[in-house]
mmCIF file of C-alpha atoms in Angstrom:
data_model
loop_
_atom_site.group_PDB
_atom_site.id
_atom_site.type_symbol
_atom_site.label_atom_id
_atom_site.label_comp_id
_atom_site.label_asym_id
_atom_site.label_seq_id
_atom_site.Cartn_x
_atom_site.Cartn_y
_atom_site.Cartn_z
ATOM 1 C CA MET A 26 0.000 0.000 0.000
ATOM 2 C CA LYS A 27 1.360 3.426 -0.987
ATOM 3 C CA SER A 28 1.906 6.206 1.564
ATOM 4 C CA ILE A 29 0.873 9.860 1.903
ATOM 5 C CA PHE A 30 2.498 12.553 4.018
ATOM 6 C CA PHE A 31 -0.445 14.464 5.575
ATOM 7 C CA ILE A 32 0.785 17.812 6.960
ATOM 8 C CA THR A 33 -1.322 19.748 9.458
ATOM 9 C CA SER A 34 -0.855 22.873 11.545
ATOM 10 C CA SER A 35 -0.875 21.186 14.984
ATOM 11 C CA TYR A 36 -3.297 18.241 14.670
ATOM 12 C CA PRO A 37 -3.509 15.835 16.487
ATOM 13 C CA PHE A 38 -2.457 18.321 19.188
ATOM 14 C CA GLY A 39 -4.603 21.152 20.535
ATOM 15 C CA ASP A 40 -8.343 21.818 20.368
ATOM 16 C CA GLY A 41 -8.575 22.750 16.681
ATOM 17 C CA GLU A 42 -8.586 20.942 13.339
ATOM 18 C CA SER A 43 -10.958 18.206 14.483
ATOM 19 C CA PHE A 44 -12.467 18.183 10.978
ATOM 20 C CA ILE A 45 -9.216 16.594 9.768
ATOM 21 C CA THR A 46 -10.012 13.322 11.539
ATOM 22 C CA SER A 47 -12.582 12.209 8.980
ATOM 23 C CA GLU A 48 -10.274 12.935 6.031
ATOM 24 C CA ILE A 49 -7.463 10.924 7.554
ATOM 25 C CA GLU A 50 -9.762 8.016 8.349
ATOM 26 C CA ASP A 51 -11.257 7.939 4.849
ATOM 27 C CA LEU A 52 -7.911 8.317 3.064
ATOM 28 C CA SER A 53 -6.442 5.548 5.218
ATOM 29 C CA ASN A 54 -8.748 3.051 3.500
ATOM 30 C CA ASN A 55 -6.569 3.445 0.403
ATOM 31 C CA TYR A 56 -3.215 4.693 1.671
ATOM 32 C CA LYS A 57 -0.892 4.582 4.636
ATOM 33 C CA ILE A 58 -1.207 8.051 6.168
ATOM 34 C CA TYR A 59 1.704 9.711 7.961
ATOM 35 C CA VAL A 60 0.283 12.650 9.921
ATOM 36 C CA ILE A 61 2.849 15.401 10.480
ATOM 37 C CA PRO A 62 1.948 18.469 12.581
ATOM 38 C CA THR A 63 3.994 21.499 11.528
ATOM 39 C CA TYR A 64 3.880 23.029 15.008
ATOM 40 C CA PRO A 65 2.900 20.332 17.556
ATOM 41 C CA ARG A 66 1.350 22.361 20.384
ATOM 42 C CA GLY A 67 -1.298 21.821 23.025
ATOM 43 C CA ASN A 68 -2.505 18.534 24.449
ATOM 44 C CA LEU A 69 -2.739 15.403 22.359
ATOM 45 C CA LYS A 70 -6.344 14.716 21.381
ATOM 46 C CA ASN A 71 -7.594 11.724 23.309
ATOM 47 C CA ALA A 72 -10.725 10.625 21.480
ATOM 48 C CA GLN A 73 -10.772 9.413 17.895
ATOM 49 C CA GLU A 74 -7.123 10.234 17.316
ATOM 50 C CA LYS A 75 -6.030 7.489 19.726
ATOM 51 C CA LYS A 76 -8.055 4.801 18.001
ATOM 52 C CA THR A 77 -5.936 2.044 16.558
ATOM 53 C CA ASN A 78 -5.751 2.118 12.779
ATOM 54 C CA LYS A 79 -2.998 0.131 11.183
ATOM 55 C CA ASN A 80 -2.781 2.549 8.243
ATOM 56 C CA ILE A 81 -2.436 5.795 10.267
ATOM 57 C CA TYR A 82 0.931 6.836 11.687
ATOM 58 C CA TYR A 83 2.012 10.006 13.487
ATOM 59 C CA LEU A 84 5.362 11.768 13.188
ATOM 60 C CA TYR A 85 5.399 14.061 16.228
ATOM 61 C CA LEU A 86 8.383 16.126 15.180
ATOM 62 C CA PRO A 87 8.945 19.490 16.907
ATOM 63 C CA LEU A 88 9.564 22.608 14.852
ATOM 64 C CA LEU A 89 13.181 23.092 15.913
ATOM 65 C CA THR A 90 15.668 20.858 17.712
ATOM 66 C CA ILE A 91 19.448 20.503 18.032
ATOM 67 C CA LYS A 92 19.152 17.330 15.942
ATOM 68 C CA TYR A 93 17.642 19.363 13.100
ATOM 69 C CA PHE A 94 20.438 21.912 13.377
ATOM 70 C CA PHE A 95 23.199 19.358 12.892
ATOM 71 C CA SER A 96 21.225 17.611 10.173
ATOM 72 C CA SER A 97 20.828 20.919 8.325
ATOM 73 C CA LEU A 98 24.483 21.795 8.806
ATOM 74 C CA SER A 99 25.551 18.486 7.288
ATOM 75 C CA PHE A 100 23.109 18.951 4.425
ATOM 76 C CA THR A 101 24.391 22.492 3.757
ATOM 77 C CA ILE A 102 27.965 21.286 3.478
ATOM 78 C CA LYS A 103 27.026 18.495 1.090
ATOM 79 C CA TYR A 104 24.372 20.263 -0.989
ATOM 80 C CA PRO A 105 24.834 24.057 -0.901
ATOM 81 C CA ILE A 106 23.070 24.560 -4.240
ATOM 82 C CA ILE A 107 19.951 22.694 -3.054
ATOM 83 C CA LEU A 108 19.957 24.752 0.149
ATOM 84 C CA TRP A 109 20.088 27.893 -1.982
ATOM 85 C CA GLY A 110 16.997 26.658 -3.807
ATOM 86 C CA LEU A 111 15.199 26.186 -0.486
ATOM 87 C CA LEU A 112 16.123 29.706 0.531
ATOM 88 C CA GLN A 113 14.678 31.027 -2.722
ATOM 89 C CA LEU A 114 11.380 29.290 -1.957
ATOM 90 C CA CYS A 115 11.233 30.994 1.451
ATOM 91 C CA LEU A 116 12.134 34.600 0.730
ATOM 92 C CA VAL A 117 9.233 36.927 -0.073
ATOM 93 C CA ARG A 118 8.654 40.680 0.158
ATOM 94 C CA ASN A 119 6.967 40.438 3.558
ATOM 95 C CA TYR A 120 9.845 39.896 5.994
ATOM 96 C CA LYS A 121 7.558 38.339 8.629
ATOM 97 C CA HIS A 122 6.429 35.757 6.105
ATOM 98 C CA SER A 123 10.043 35.162 5.111
ATOM 99 C CA ILE A 124 11.011 34.419 8.721
ATOM 100 C CA LYS A 125 8.054 32.038 9.132
ATOM 101 C CA ASN A 126 9.137 30.221 5.994
ATOM 102 C CA LEU A 127 12.840 30.102 6.807
ATOM 103 C CA VAL A 128 12.367 28.459 10.206
ATOM 104 C CA LEU A 129 10.855 25.471 8.402
ATOM 105 C CA ILE A 130 14.082 24.648 6.543
ATOM 106 C CA PRO A 131 15.656 22.443 9.278
ATOM 107 C CA LYS A 132 12.455 20.430 9.686
ATOM 108 C CA SER A 133 12.048 20.030 5.929
ATOM 109 C CA ILE A 134 15.572 18.638 5.605
ATOM 110 C CA PHE A 135 15.011 16.212 8.475
ATOM 111 C CA LEU A 136 11.669 15.078 7.009
ATOM 112 C CA TYR A 137 13.287 14.643 3.592
ATOM 113 C CA LYS A 138 15.559 12.011 5.117
ATOM 114 C CA LYS A 139 12.463 10.282 6.529
ATOM 115 C CA MET A 140 10.877 10.395 3.088
ATOM 116 C CA LYS A 141 13.731 8.387 1.603
ATOM 117 C CA LYS A 142 12.726 5.483 3.850
ATOM 118 C CA ILE A 143 8.946 5.830 3.755
ATOM 119 C CA LYS A 144 8.733 6.760 0.047
ATOM 120 C CA PRO A 145 5.374 8.589 0.033
ATOM 121 C CA CYS A 146 3.637 8.967 -3.314
ATOM 122 C CA PHE A 147 1.963 12.274 -2.407
ATOM 123 C CA ILE A 148 2.126 15.138 0.097
ATOM 124 C CA TYR A 149 -1.140 16.697 1.253
ATOM 125 C CA SER A 150 -1.412 19.711 3.570
ATOM 126 C CA HIS A 151 -4.167 21.596 5.369
ATOM 127 C CA TRP A 152 -3.861 25.427 5.434
ATOM 128 C CA ILE A 153 -2.035 27.323 2.673
ATOM 129 C CA SER A 154 0.255 28.792 5.307
ATOM 130 C CA ALA A 155 3.156 27.053 7.065
ATOM 131 C CA PRO A 156 1.922 23.475 6.385
ATOM 132 C CA THR A 157 1.822 24.103 2.626
ATOM 133 C CA GLN A 158 5.166 25.904 2.767
ATOM 134 C CA LEU A 159 6.573 22.746 4.350
ATOM 135 C CA ALA A 160 4.846 20.586 1.721
ATOM 136 C CA MET A 161 6.296 22.720 -1.093
ATOM 137 C CA MET A 162 9.814 22.482 0.358
ATOM 138 C CA LEU A 163 9.520 18.691 0.628
ATOM 139 C CA ASN A 164 8.320 18.644 -2.968
ATOM 140 C CA PHE A 165 11.393 20.655 -3.984
ATOM 141 C CA LEU A 166 13.700 18.231 -2.181
ATOM 142 C CA SER A 167 12.035 14.974 -3.160
ATOM 143 C CA LYS A 168 10.004 15.737 -6.329
ATOM 144 C CA VAL A 169 7.005 14.061 -4.647
ATOM 145 C CA PRO A 170 3.873 15.980 -5.803
ATOM 146 C CA TYR A 171 1.697 17.866 -3.336
ATOM 147 C CA GLY A 172 -1.743 19.361 -2.976
ATOM 148 C CA ALA A 173 -3.271 21.548 -0.281
ATOM 149 C CA THR A 174 -6.512 22.644 1.319
ATOM 150 C CA GLY A 175 -7.081 26.338 2.006
ATOM 151 C CA HIS A 176 -9.571 27.690 4.526
ATOM 152 C CA ARG A 177 -10.014 31.411 5.254
ATOM 153 C CA TRP A 178 -7.460 33.262 7.389
ATOM 154 C CA ASP A 179 -4.622 31.475 5.588
ATOM 155 C CA ILE A 180 -5.958 32.773 2.267
ATOM 156 C CA ILE A 181 -6.107 36.324 3.611
ATOM 157 C CA ASP A 182 -2.577 35.926 5.000
ATOM 158 C CA ASN A 183 -1.397 35.331 1.407
ATOM 159 C CA ASN A 184 2.033 33.958 2.291
ATOM 160 C CA ASN A 185 4.075 33.007 -0.779
ATOM 161 C CA PHE A 186 1.018 32.071 -2.846
ATOM 162 C CA LYS A 187 2.701 32.477 -6.232
ATOM 163 C CA ASN A 188 5.192 29.706 -5.452
ATOM 164 C CA LYS A 189 2.685 27.526 -3.614
ATOM 165 C CA PHE A 190 0.070 27.612 -6.370
ATOM 166 C CA GLU A 191 2.670 27.291 -9.113
ATOM 167 C CA ASN A 192 4.177 24.121 -7.682
ATOM 168 C CA ALA A 193 1.028 22.431 -6.333
ATOM 169 C CA GLU A 194 -0.933 19.831 -8.277
ATOM 170 C CA PHE A 195 -4.184 21.188 -6.869
ATOM 171 C CA ILE A 196 -5.462 23.648 -4.272
ATOM 172 C CA ARG A 197 -8.728 22.605 -2.659
ATOM 173 C CA LEU A 198 -10.837 25.358 -1.087
ATOM 174 C CA ILE A 199 -13.664 24.665 1.340
ATOM 175 C CA SER A 200 -16.117 27.279 0.037
ATOM 176 C CA LYS A 201 -16.830 29.498 -2.950
ATOM 177 C CA LYS A 202 -16.283 32.481 -0.666
ATOM 178 C CA SER A 203 -12.719 31.267 -0.088
ATOM 179 C CA GLN A 204 -11.922 31.622 -3.777
ATOM 180 C CA GLN A 205 -13.329 35.152 -3.754
ATOM 181 C CA LEU A 206 -10.783 35.995 -1.046
ATOM 182 C CA LEU A 207 -7.880 35.060 -3.332
ATOM 183 C CA HIS A 208 -6.019 37.807 -5.134
ATOM 184 C CA PHE A 209 -7.564 38.150 -8.604
ATOM 185 C CA ASN A 210 -4.299 37.355 -10.416
ATOM 186 C CA ILE A 211 -3.802 34.130 -8.432
ATOM 187 C CA SER A 212 -7.418 33.065 -8.893
ATOM 188 C CA LYS A 213 -7.297 33.688 -12.639
ATOM 189 C CA LYS A 214 -3.866 32.218 -13.393
ATOM 190 C CA TYR A 215 -4.369 29.006 -11.403
ATOM 191 C CA ASN A 216 -8.097 28.568 -11.866
ATOM 192 C CA ASP A 217 -7.618 25.102 -13.356
ATOM 193 C CA LYS A 218 -5.842 23.959 -10.176
ATOM 194 C CA ILE A 219 -8.432 25.372 -7.766
ATOM 195 C CA LYS A 220 -11.159 22.965 -6.650
ATOM 196 C CA THR A 221 -14.032 23.789 -4.286
ATOM 197 C CA ILE A 222 -14.842 20.771 -2.129
ATOM 198 C CA TYR A 223 -16.857 21.393 1.021
ATOM 199 C CA LEU A 224 -16.040 19.940 4.398
ATOM 200 C CA GLY A 225 -18.538 17.224 5.239
ATOM 201 C CA VAL A 226 -20.163 15.389 8.126
ATOM 202 C CA ASP A 227 -21.431 11.872 8.667
ATOM 203 C CA VAL A 228 -24.852 11.339 7.171
ATOM 204 C CA ASP A 229 -27.418 9.111 8.859
ATOM 205 C CA ASN A 230 -29.392 6.596 6.833
ATOM 206 C CA ASN A 231 -32.658 7.960 8.222
ATOM 207 C CA THR A 232 -33.725 10.877 6.018
ATOM 208 C CA ASN A 233 -37.224 11.146 7.534
ATOM 209 C CA ILE A 234 -36.486 12.583 10.960
ATOM 210 C CA SER A 235 -39.307 14.405 12.738
ATOM 211 C CA ILE A 236 -38.102 16.718 15.478
ATOM 212 C CA PRO A 237 -40.158 16.707 18.685
ATOM 213 C CA PHE A 238 -41.141 20.170 19.869
ATOM 214 C CA ILE A 239 -42.377 20.816 23.391
ATOM 215 C CA LYS A 240 -43.800 24.345 23.568
ATOM 216 C CA SER A 241 -43.677 24.465 27.355
ATOM 217 C CA TYR A 242 -39.921 23.903 27.398
ATOM 218 C CA THR A 243 -37.982 25.041 24.337
ATOM 219 C CA ARG A 244 -34.297 24.139 24.321
ATOM 220 C CA GLY A 245 -31.742 25.208 21.734
ATOM 221 C CA VAL A 246 -28.015 24.788 21.375
ATOM 222 C CA CYS A 247 -25.130 27.000 20.290
ATOM 223 C CA ILE A 248 -21.920 25.127 19.424
ATOM 224 C CA ALA A 249 -19.085 27.621 19.076
ATOM 225 C CA ASN A 250 -15.921 28.801 20.763
ATOM 226 C CA LEU A 251 -16.556 31.700 23.137
ATOM 227 C CA ILE A 252 -14.850 34.315 20.991
ATOM 228 C CA PRO A 253 -16.140 37.632 19.526
ATOM 229 C CA VAL A 254 -16.726 36.424 15.950
ATOM 230 C CA LYS A 255 -19.327 33.895 17.135
ATOM 231 C CA GLY A 256 -21.698 36.643 18.320
ATOM 232 C CA HIS A 257 -22.971 35.071 21.558
ATOM 233 C CA LEU A 258 -23.782 38.544 22.870
ATOM 234 C CA TYR A 259 -26.644 38.906 20.376
ATOM 235 C CA LEU A 260 -28.059 35.470 21.126
ATOM 236 C CA PHE A 261 -28.135 36.287 24.842
ATOM 237 C CA ASN A 262 -29.889 39.569 24.120
ATOM 238 C CA ALA A 263 -32.410 37.700 21.957
ATOM 239 C CA ILE A 264 -33.133 35.247 24.788
ATOM 240 C CA SER A 265 -33.633 38.225 27.112
ATOM 241 C CA LEU A 266 -36.028 39.865 24.633
ATOM 242 C CA LEU A 267 -38.054 36.667 24.395
ATOM 243 C CA LYS A 268 -38.216 36.359 28.162
ATOM 244 C CA ARG A 269 -39.736 39.825 28.370
ATOM 245 C CA LYS A 270 -42.413 38.529 26.001
ATOM 246 C CA SER A 271 -43.036 35.561 28.343
ATOM 247 C CA SER A 272 -41.215 33.060 26.082
ATOM 248 C CA ILE A 273 -38.705 31.124 28.167
ATOM 249 C CA ILE A 274 -35.980 29.640 25.942
ATOM 250 C CA HIS A 275 -33.152 27.502 27.300
ATOM 251 C CA ILE A 276 -29.822 27.388 25.467
ATOM 252 C CA ASP A 277 -26.937 24.964 25.913
ATOM 253 C CA ILE A 278 -23.642 26.721 25.167
ATOM 254 C CA ILE A 279 -21.076 24.158 23.992
ATOM 255 C CA GLY A 280 -17.535 25.466 23.730
ATOM 256 C CA THR A 281 -15.013 27.463 25.671
ATOM 257 C CA GLY A 282 -12.894 30.536 25.132
ATOM 258 C CA ALA A 283 -11.749 33.949 26.298
ATOM 259 C CA LEU A 284 -15.270 35.388 26.610
ATOM 260 C CA LYS A 285 -16.594 32.825 29.082
ATOM 261 C CA GLU A 286 -16.431 35.063 32.182
ATOM 262 C CA TYR A 287 -17.909 38.000 30.275
ATOM 263 C CA LEU A 288 -20.775 35.907 28.911
ATOM 264 C CA MET A 289 -21.553 34.390 32.310
ATOM 265 C CA LYS A 290 -21.774 37.885 33.775
ATOM 266 C CA LEU A 291 -23.893 39.045 30.829
ATOM 267 C CA ALA A 292 -26.362 36.207 31.385
ATOM 268 C CA LYS A 293 -26.647 37.238 35.028
ATOM 269 C CA ASP A 294 -27.064 40.931 34.173
ATOM 270 C CA LEU A 295 -29.808 40.072 31.681
ATOM 271 C CA ASN A 296 -31.503 37.890 34.287
ATOM 272 C CA ILE A 297 -31.317 34.796 32.046
ATOM 273 C CA GLU A 298 -28.632 32.857 33.937
ATOM 274 C CA GLN A 299 -31.160 30.094 34.679
ATOM 275 C CA GLN A 300 -31.754 29.693 30.932
ATOM 276 C CA ILE A 301 -28.128 29.690 29.722
ATOM 277 C CA HIS A 302 -26.326 26.399 30.363
ATOM 278 C CA PHE A 303 -22.563 26.481 29.834
ATOM 279 C CA LYS A 304 -21.476 22.942 28.926
ATOM 280 C CA GLY A 305 -17.814 23.672 28.248
ATOM 281 C CA GLN A 306 -15.678 21.943 25.617
ATOM 282 C CA LEU A 307 -17.143 18.549 24.689
ATOM 283 C CA THR A 308 -15.731 15.809 22.493
ATOM 284 C CA HIS A 309 -17.056 15.430 18.977
ATOM 285 C CA ASP A 310 -18.703 12.121 19.872
ATOM 286 C CA CYS A 311 -20.433 13.713 22.863
ATOM 287 C CA VAL A 312 -21.755 16.588 20.729
ATOM 288 C CA ARG A 313 -23.068 14.189 18.092
ATOM 289 C CA ASN A 314 -24.823 12.141 20.768
ATOM 290 C CA LEU A 315 -26.488 15.266 22.157
ATOM 291 C CA LEU A 316 -27.622 16.330 18.691
ATOM 292 C CA SER A 317 -29.089 12.871 18.131
ATOM 293 C CA SER A 318 -30.889 12.777 21.476
ATOM 294 C CA GLY A 319 -33.915 14.857 20.425
ATOM 295 C CA ILE A 320 -33.527 17.372 23.274
ATOM 296 C CA TYR A 321 -32.835 20.339 20.982
ATOM 297 C CA GLN A 322 -35.552 22.101 19.014
ATOM 298 C CA PHE A 323 -33.131 24.418 17.218
ATOM 299 C CA CYS A 324 -29.453 25.274 16.792
ATOM 300 C CA CYS A 325 -28.297 28.895 16.668
ATOM 301 C CA LEU A 326 -25.005 30.376 15.501
ATOM 302 C CA PRO A 327 -25.217 34.217 15.640
ATOM 303 C CA SER A 328 -21.911 34.814 13.840
ATOM 304 C CA LEU A 329 -20.478 38.234 13.040
ATOM 305 C CA ASP A 330 -18.263 39.660 10.316
ATOM 306 C CA LEU A 331 -15.498 41.555 12.118
ATOM 307 C CA GLY A 332 -13.742 42.681 8.935
ATOM 308 C CA ASN A 333 -10.297 41.766 7.590
ATOM 309 C CA GLY A 334 -11.505 38.246 6.877
ATOM 310 C CA LEU A 335 -12.668 37.567 10.426
ATOM 311 C CA HIS A 336 -15.902 35.750 9.656
ATOM 312 C CA GLU A 337 -17.268 32.223 9.388
ATOM 313 C CA GLY A 338 -16.450 29.656 6.777
ATOM 314 C CA ILE A 339 -19.150 27.003 6.547
ATOM 315 C CA PRO A 340 -19.566 25.946 10.197
ATOM 316 C CA VAL A 341 -19.364 22.218 10.824
ATOM 317 C CA SER A 342 -21.569 22.689 13.903
ATOM 318 C CA LEU A 343 -24.457 23.796 11.676
ATOM 319 C CA MET A 344 -23.833 20.910 9.282
ATOM 320 C CA GLU A 345 -23.925 18.440 12.172
ATOM 321 C CA ALA A 346 -27.196 19.867 13.512
ATOM 322 C CA MET A 347 -28.833 19.935 10.076
ATOM 323 C CA SER A 348 -27.792 16.324 9.438
ATOM 324 C CA LYS A 349 -29.816 15.374 12.526
ATOM 325 C CA GLY A 350 -32.858 17.311 11.344
ATOM 326 C CA ILE A 351 -32.431 20.136 13.859
ATOM 327 C CA PRO A 352 -33.650 23.476 12.422
ATOM 328 C CA CYS A 353 -30.830 26.037 12.341
ATOM 329 C CA ILE A 354 -30.797 29.803 12.732
ATOM 330 C CA SER A 355 -27.729 31.769 11.701
ATOM 331 C CA THR A 356 -26.573 34.984 10.044
ATOM 332 C CA THR A 357 -25.722 36.102 6.526
ATOM 333 C CA THR A 358 -21.987 36.259 7.195
ATOM 334 C CA GLY A 359 -19.001 34.551 5.615
ATOM 335 C CA SER A 360 -19.892 31.397 3.695
ATOM 336 C CA ILE A 361 -22.957 30.458 5.750
ATOM 337 C CA THR A 362 -25.198 31.355 2.799
ATOM 338 C CA GLU A 363 -23.603 28.461 0.887
ATOM 339 C CA LEU A 364 -25.082 26.139 3.503
ATOM 340 C CA ILE A 365 -28.381 27.767 4.500
ATOM 341 C CA ASN A 366 -31.058 29.088 2.174
ATOM 342 C CA ASP A 367 -33.394 31.264 4.240
ATOM 343 C CA SER A 368 -36.779 29.691 5.027
ATOM 344 C CA TYR A 369 -35.900 26.608 2.928
ATOM 345 C CA ASN A 370 -33.405 24.654 5.030
ATOM 346 C CA GLY A 371 -32.841 27.132 7.853
ATOM 347 C CA ILE A 372 -33.399 30.706 8.945
ATOM 348 C CA LEU A 373 -30.953 33.497 8.150
ATOM 349 C CA VAL A 374 -30.971 36.934 9.744
ATOM 350 C CA LYS A 375 -28.725 39.974 9.643
ATOM 351 C CA ALA A 376 -25.654 39.820 11.860
ATOM 352 C CA ALA A 377 -25.645 41.748 15.148
ATOM 353 C CA ASP A 378 -29.456 41.886 15.234
ATOM 354 C CA SER A 379 -30.892 40.429 18.435
ATOM 355 C CA GLU A 380 -34.470 41.284 17.503
ATOM 356 C CA ALA A 381 -34.148 39.380 14.221
ATOM 357 C CA LEU A 382 -32.702 36.393 16.086
ATOM 358 C CA ALA A 383 -35.588 36.488 18.544
ATOM 359 C CA SER A 384 -38.087 36.652 15.678
ATOM 360 C CA GLY A 385 -36.433 33.678 13.985
ATOM 361 C CA ILE A 386 -36.648 31.600 17.141
ATOM 362 C CA MET A 387 -40.293 32.561 17.611
ATOM 363 C CA ALA A 388 -41.073 31.619 14.005
ATOM 364 C CA LEU A 389 -39.784 28.114 14.690
ATOM 365 C CA ILE A 390 -41.723 27.850 17.932
ATOM 366 C CA GLN A 391 -45.007 28.982 16.405
ATOM 367 C CA ASP A 392 -44.922 27.397 12.929
ATOM 368 C CA LYS A 393 -44.868 23.583 12.965
ATOM 369 C CA ASP A 394 -44.987 23.328 9.158
ATOM 370 C CA LEU A 395 -41.966 25.657 8.831
ATOM 371 C CA ARG A 396 -40.037 23.554 11.348
ATOM 372 C CA GLN A 397 -40.800 20.355 9.501
ATOM 373 C CA LYS A 398 -39.905 21.825 6.096
ATOM 374 C CA ILE A 399 -36.617 23.238 7.378
ATOM 375 C CA SER A 400 -35.777 19.970 9.114
ATOM 376 C CA GLU A 401 -36.397 17.823 6.034
ATOM 377 C CA ASN A 402 -34.647 20.181 3.617
ATOM 378 C CA GLY A 403 -31.693 20.539 5.972
ATOM 379 C CA ILE A 404 -31.156 16.782 5.877
ATOM 380 C CA LYS A 405 -31.442 16.758 2.081
ATOM 381 C CA THR A 406 -28.872 19.573 1.787
ATOM 382 C CA ILE A 407 -26.334 17.757 3.906
ATOM 383 C CA ASN A 408 -26.890 14.489 2.038
ATOM 384 C CA ARG A 409 -26.378 16.214 -1.312
ATOM 385 C CA LEU A 410 -23.573 18.730 -0.716
ATOM 386 C CA PHE A 411 -21.943 18.120 2.670
ATOM 387 C CA ASN A 412 -21.715 14.342 2.862
ATOM 388 C CA ARG A 413 -18.368 13.454 4.408
ATOM 389 C CA LYS A 414 -17.883 10.229 2.450
ATOM 390 C CA ASN A 415 -18.729 11.788 -0.910
ATOM 391 C CA ASN A 416 -16.585 14.890 -0.410
ATOM 392 C CA ASN A 417 -13.587 12.984 0.913
ATOM 393 C CA LYS A 418 -13.914 10.696 -2.100
ATOM 394 C CA GLU A 419 -13.380 13.750 -4.317
ATOM 395 C CA ILE A 420 -10.146 14.535 -2.455
ATOM 396 C CA LEU A 421 -9.078 10.906 -2.818
ATOM 397 C CA ASN A 422 -9.729 11.091 -6.562
ATOM 398 C CA LEU A 423 -7.543 14.209 -6.847
ATOM 399 C CA ILE A 424 -4.707 12.487 -4.995
ATOM 400 C CA ASP A 425 -5.079 9.329 -7.104
ATOM 401 C CA LYS A 426 -4.863 11.451 -10.226
ATOM 402 C CA HIS A 427 -1.676 13.319 -9.268
ATOM 403 C CA ARG A 428 0.339 10.915 -7.088
ATOM 404 C CA LEU A 429 3.517 9.172 -8.159
#
């Protein structure tokens, strides 16, 4: 079985990049996968990532070590011309980007020596930032082809894109909005290499889910890190507005972050602390079980657009809820409109508008037919466009096409 080097930012360390798990698992059905975090930081994930899979391996190599230094020194003495080529791939007009690229040279040389033994047929990276820089440098050293997935902030960062796009076999983007964020010249010149393939979620066989709705006790869920871009403030204000109209709505808040203390105080100040239930950071399996339990009548993500590219992609939390038939309410920010079509498979409102959020929640409470339509169409949307197996198959096909 052939091997793939799969380069991440920090996965399987830290709280982020959980969406990568499904790609690795699906690709491992056809290839041996060597997962390589560029910057291993944070705690090692202890759920799915520790499951035994004979085709998944992890190379937990730090960014910089003394071993890398001596390895690079030896390489420089033997191959000064190749080192010069690496330097050329790292130096750009932005000196901060240049430094970020240059510090990857020792690790790339060390990994190149590993490649000689493992002999991967393809290199695949997530984020068109440092991970793809590392992938490109390994491609330069080994001639093994590479492809990459771009998200949002990494596209706005625009680090060394001319070289990365020029040398890649393909660049996969996770939304149409992502391509709009690319510089026009890059988007036009490399259009044939750019592929839009959405992130996906597991799809249940049951496509006829009917969501129970108990008017005397309405419970929703918000799955999002407690950070400004997620807009929790406006959801809390909406819950307060509804309470003043004698509609008591309970919300489970799943996630953690810098705003936790502020939001807890806000709930108390708004006199809704008995309705806001902070659940903290939960594992993916735990969240899926909660979404499948039938306790939630809606899912809300009141995201904001903070400018300079600080907005949502296509939130996996909304995909997960929709796949379970839970009606979703969100905002017209980022790429959310690629997932939700207002009043068809969800409800969309303007960002930073608590009254609109409150009205959307009330519409779901009062209109059974609307709930049922949104629930059924949400499931259909996920099955058609955001099916994990189907979308990961497209990535597999791209790799099969371009590998050695």
